[in-house]
Tab-separated table of C-alpha atoms and ligand atoms in Angstrom:
chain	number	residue	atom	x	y	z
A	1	UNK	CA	48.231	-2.745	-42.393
A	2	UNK	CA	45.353	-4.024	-44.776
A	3	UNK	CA	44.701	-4.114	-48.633
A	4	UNK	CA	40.933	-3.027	-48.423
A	5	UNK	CA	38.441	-4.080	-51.143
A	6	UNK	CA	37.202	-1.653	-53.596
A	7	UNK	CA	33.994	-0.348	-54.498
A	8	UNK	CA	32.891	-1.102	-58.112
A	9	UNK	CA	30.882	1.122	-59.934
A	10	UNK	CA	26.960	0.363	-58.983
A	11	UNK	CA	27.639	0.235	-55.144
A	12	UNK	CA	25.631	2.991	-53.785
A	13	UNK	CA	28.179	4.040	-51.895
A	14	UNK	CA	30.385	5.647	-54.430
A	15	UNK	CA	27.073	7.729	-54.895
A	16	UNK	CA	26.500	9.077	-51.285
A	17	UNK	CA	28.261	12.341	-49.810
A	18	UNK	CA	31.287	11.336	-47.521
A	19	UNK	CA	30.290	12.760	-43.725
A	20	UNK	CA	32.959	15.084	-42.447
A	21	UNK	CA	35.772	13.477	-39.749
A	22	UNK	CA	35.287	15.085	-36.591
A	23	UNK	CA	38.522	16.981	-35.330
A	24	UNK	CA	38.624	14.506	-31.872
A	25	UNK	CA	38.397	11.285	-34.078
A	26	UNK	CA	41.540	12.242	-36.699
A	27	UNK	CA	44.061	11.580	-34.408
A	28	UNK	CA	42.367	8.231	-32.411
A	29	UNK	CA	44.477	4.661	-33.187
A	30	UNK	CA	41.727	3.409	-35.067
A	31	UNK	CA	41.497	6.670	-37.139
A	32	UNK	CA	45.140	6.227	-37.733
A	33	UNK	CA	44.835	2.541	-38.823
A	34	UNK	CA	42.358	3.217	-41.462
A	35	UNK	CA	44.521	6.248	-43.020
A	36	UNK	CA	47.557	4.087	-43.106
A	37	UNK	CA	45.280	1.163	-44.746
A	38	UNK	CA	44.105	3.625	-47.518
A	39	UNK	CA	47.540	4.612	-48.165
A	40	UNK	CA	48.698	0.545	-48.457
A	41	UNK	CA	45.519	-0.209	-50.801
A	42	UNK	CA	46.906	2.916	-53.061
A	43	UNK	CA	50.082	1.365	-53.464
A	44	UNK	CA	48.939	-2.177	-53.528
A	45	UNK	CA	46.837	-1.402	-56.599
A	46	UNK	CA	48.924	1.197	-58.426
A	47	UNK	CA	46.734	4.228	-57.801
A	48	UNK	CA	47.624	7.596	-57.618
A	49	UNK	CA	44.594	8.653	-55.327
A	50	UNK	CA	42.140	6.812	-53.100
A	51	UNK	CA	38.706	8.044	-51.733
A	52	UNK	CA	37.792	6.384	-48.538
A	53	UNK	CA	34.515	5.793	-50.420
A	54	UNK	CA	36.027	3.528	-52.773
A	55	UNK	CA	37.332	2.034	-49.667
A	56	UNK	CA	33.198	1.317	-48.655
A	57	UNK	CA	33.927	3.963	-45.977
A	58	UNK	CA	31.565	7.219	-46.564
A	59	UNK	CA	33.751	9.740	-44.837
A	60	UNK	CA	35.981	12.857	-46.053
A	61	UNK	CA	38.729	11.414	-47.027
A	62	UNK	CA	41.408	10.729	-49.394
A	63	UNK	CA	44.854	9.700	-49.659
A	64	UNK	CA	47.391	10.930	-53.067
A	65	UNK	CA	50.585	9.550	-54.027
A	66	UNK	CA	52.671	9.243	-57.384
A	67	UNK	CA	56.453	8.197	-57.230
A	68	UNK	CA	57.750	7.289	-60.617
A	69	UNK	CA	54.439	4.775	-61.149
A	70	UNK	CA	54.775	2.368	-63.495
A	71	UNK	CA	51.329	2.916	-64.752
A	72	UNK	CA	52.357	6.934	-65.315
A	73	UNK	CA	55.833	7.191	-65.980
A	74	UNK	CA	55.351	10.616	-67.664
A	75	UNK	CA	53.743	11.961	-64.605
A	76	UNK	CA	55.545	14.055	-62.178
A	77	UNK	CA	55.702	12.964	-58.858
A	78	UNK	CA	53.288	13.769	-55.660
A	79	UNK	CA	54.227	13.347	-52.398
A	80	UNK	CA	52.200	11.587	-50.148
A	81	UNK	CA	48.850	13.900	-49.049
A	82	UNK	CA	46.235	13.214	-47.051
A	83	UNK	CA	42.893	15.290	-47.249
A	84	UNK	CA	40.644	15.006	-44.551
A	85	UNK	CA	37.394	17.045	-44.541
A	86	UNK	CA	38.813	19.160	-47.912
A	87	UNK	CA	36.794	21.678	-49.227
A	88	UNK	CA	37.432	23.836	-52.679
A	89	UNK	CA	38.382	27.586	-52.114
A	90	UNK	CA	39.124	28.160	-55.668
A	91	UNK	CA	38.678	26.919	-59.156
A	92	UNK	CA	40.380	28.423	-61.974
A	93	UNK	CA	37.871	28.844	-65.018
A	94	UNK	CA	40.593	27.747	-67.492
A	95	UNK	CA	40.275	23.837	-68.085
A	96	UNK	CA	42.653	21.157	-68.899
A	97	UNK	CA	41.617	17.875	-70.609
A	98	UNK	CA	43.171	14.565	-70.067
A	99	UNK	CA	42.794	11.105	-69.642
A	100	UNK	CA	41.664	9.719	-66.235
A	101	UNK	CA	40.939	6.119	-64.876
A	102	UNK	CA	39.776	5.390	-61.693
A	103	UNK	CA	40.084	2.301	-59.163
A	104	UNK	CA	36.304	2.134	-58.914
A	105	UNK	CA	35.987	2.029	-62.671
A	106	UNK	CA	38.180	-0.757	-63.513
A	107	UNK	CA	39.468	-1.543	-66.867
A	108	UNK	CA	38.240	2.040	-68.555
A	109	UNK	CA	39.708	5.273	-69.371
A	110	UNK	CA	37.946	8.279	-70.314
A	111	UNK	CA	39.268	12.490	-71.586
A	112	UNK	CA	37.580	14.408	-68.843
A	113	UNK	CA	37.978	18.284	-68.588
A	114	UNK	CA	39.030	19.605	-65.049
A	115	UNK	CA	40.167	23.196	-63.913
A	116	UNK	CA	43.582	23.908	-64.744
A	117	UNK	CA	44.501	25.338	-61.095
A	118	UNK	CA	42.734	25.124	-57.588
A	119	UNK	CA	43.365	26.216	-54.044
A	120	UNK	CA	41.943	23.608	-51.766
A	121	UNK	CA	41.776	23.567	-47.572
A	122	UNK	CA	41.872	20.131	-45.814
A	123	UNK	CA	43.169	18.781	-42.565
A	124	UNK	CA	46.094	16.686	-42.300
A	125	UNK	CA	46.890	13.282	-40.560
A	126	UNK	CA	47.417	15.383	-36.964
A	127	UNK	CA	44.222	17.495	-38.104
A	128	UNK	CA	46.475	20.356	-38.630
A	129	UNK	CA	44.880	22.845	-41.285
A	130	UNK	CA	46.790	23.224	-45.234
A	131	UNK	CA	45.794	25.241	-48.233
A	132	UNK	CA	47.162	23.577	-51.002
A	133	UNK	CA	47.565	25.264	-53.933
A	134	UNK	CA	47.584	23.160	-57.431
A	135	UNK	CA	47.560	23.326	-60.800
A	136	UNK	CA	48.033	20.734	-63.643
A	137	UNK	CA	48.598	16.805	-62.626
A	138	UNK	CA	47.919	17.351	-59.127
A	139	UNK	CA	44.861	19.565	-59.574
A	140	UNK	CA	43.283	17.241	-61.555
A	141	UNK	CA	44.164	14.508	-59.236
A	142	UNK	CA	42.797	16.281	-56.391
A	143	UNK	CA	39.461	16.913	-58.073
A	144	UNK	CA	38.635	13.580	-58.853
A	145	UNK	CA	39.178	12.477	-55.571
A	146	UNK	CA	36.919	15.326	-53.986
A	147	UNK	CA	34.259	14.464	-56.471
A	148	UNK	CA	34.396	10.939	-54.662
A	149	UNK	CA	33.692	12.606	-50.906
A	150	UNK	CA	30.372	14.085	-53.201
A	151	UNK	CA	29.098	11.163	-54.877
A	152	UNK	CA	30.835	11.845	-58.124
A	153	UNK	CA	32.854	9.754	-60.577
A	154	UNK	CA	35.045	10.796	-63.616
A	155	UNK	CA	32.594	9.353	-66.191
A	156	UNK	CA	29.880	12.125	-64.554
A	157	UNK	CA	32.132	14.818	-66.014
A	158	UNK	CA	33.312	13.874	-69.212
A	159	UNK	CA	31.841	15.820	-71.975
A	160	UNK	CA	32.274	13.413	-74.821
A	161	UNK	CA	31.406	9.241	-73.970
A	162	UNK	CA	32.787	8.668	-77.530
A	163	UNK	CA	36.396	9.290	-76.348
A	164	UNK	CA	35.409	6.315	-73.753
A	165	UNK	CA	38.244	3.184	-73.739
A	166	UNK	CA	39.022	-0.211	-72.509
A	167	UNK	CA	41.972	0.058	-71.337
A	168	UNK	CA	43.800	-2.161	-73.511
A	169	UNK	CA	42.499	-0.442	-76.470
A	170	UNK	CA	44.042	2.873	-74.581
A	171	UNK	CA	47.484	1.443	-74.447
A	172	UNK	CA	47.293	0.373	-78.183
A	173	UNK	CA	45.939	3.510	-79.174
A	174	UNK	CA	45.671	5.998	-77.193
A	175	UNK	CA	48.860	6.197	-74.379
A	176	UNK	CA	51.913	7.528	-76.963
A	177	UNK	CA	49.376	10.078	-78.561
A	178	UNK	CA	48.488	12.037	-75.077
A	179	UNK	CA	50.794	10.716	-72.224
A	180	UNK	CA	48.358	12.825	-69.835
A	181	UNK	CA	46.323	10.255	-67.778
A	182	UNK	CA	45.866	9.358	-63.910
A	183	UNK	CA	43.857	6.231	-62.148
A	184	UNK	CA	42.343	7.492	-59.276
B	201	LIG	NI1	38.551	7.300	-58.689
């Protein structure tokens, strides 16, 4: 397995639409290699999601994972997922608002507002089809990586740029008064 490099904020490629995995390709060695190097770069960096465009790969595909991170210990934990080709069915109008980070967006953490629940389709890593149903942490997790697969990053959806930290300043100031925040 690798640790692949990640896409900083200005590469065009965090700005394109990901191009859907053809069923015939999910299940090829190569294909297989590259999910289990997303996964490895997750870990190796403390994330709780990865886009593969983040990975300077433009395809539909993302990786989730939280187990008792040391970054968000008052998260619950997500079991590994892998979305391939996912696609929203549902998004609950009710919002949540938290904090949110994101590997491609180093150093800075921002209060973005996300739906509270959605029901989401994707393949997994034998291309079999899931509807995944999820609401709170996960949900918003899950968003912010699809927004990668369209070009999208957190700071695109936050309503307010004053509530906009280093994150430093966040830990100082920020972390003990709302201990809702993901890096993704
Ligand atoms: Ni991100």
């Amino acid at each position: 397995m690798a640790i692949l490099k990640t896409a900083q904020l200005g590469h065009p490629i965090l700005r394109q639409t990901a191009k859907p995995v053809p069923r015939e390709e999910i299940t090829t060695p190569a294909f297989q290699r590259f999910l289990d190097d997303m996964i490895e770069t997750m870990r190796e960096y403390d994330g709780v999601g990865l886009a593969a465009p983040q990975a300077h790969d433009s395809r539909q595909v993302a990786v989730i994972e939280c187990h008792g991170n040391r970054r968000y210990p008052d998260q619950p934990d997500i079991p590994l997922t892998i979305l391939i080709n996912p696609t929203v069915l549902a998004a609950s109008e009710e919002q949540q608002e938290g904090w949110e980070g994101c590997l491609s967006v180093e150093g800075l953490r921002g209060r973005v507002p996300r739906a509270k629940t959605v029901r989401v389709w994707a393949q997994d890593r034998v291309g079999a089809e899931r509807v995944i149903e999820a609401e709170g942490f996960l949900a918003v997790v899950i968003q912010h990586e699809l927004d990668h697969l369209n070009g999208r990053v957190f700071l695109d959806r936050m309503r307010d740029l004053t509530t906009l930290t280093h994150l430093k300043e966040f830990e100082r100031f920020w972390l003990r008064a709302d201990a809702s925040s993901s890096e993704t």
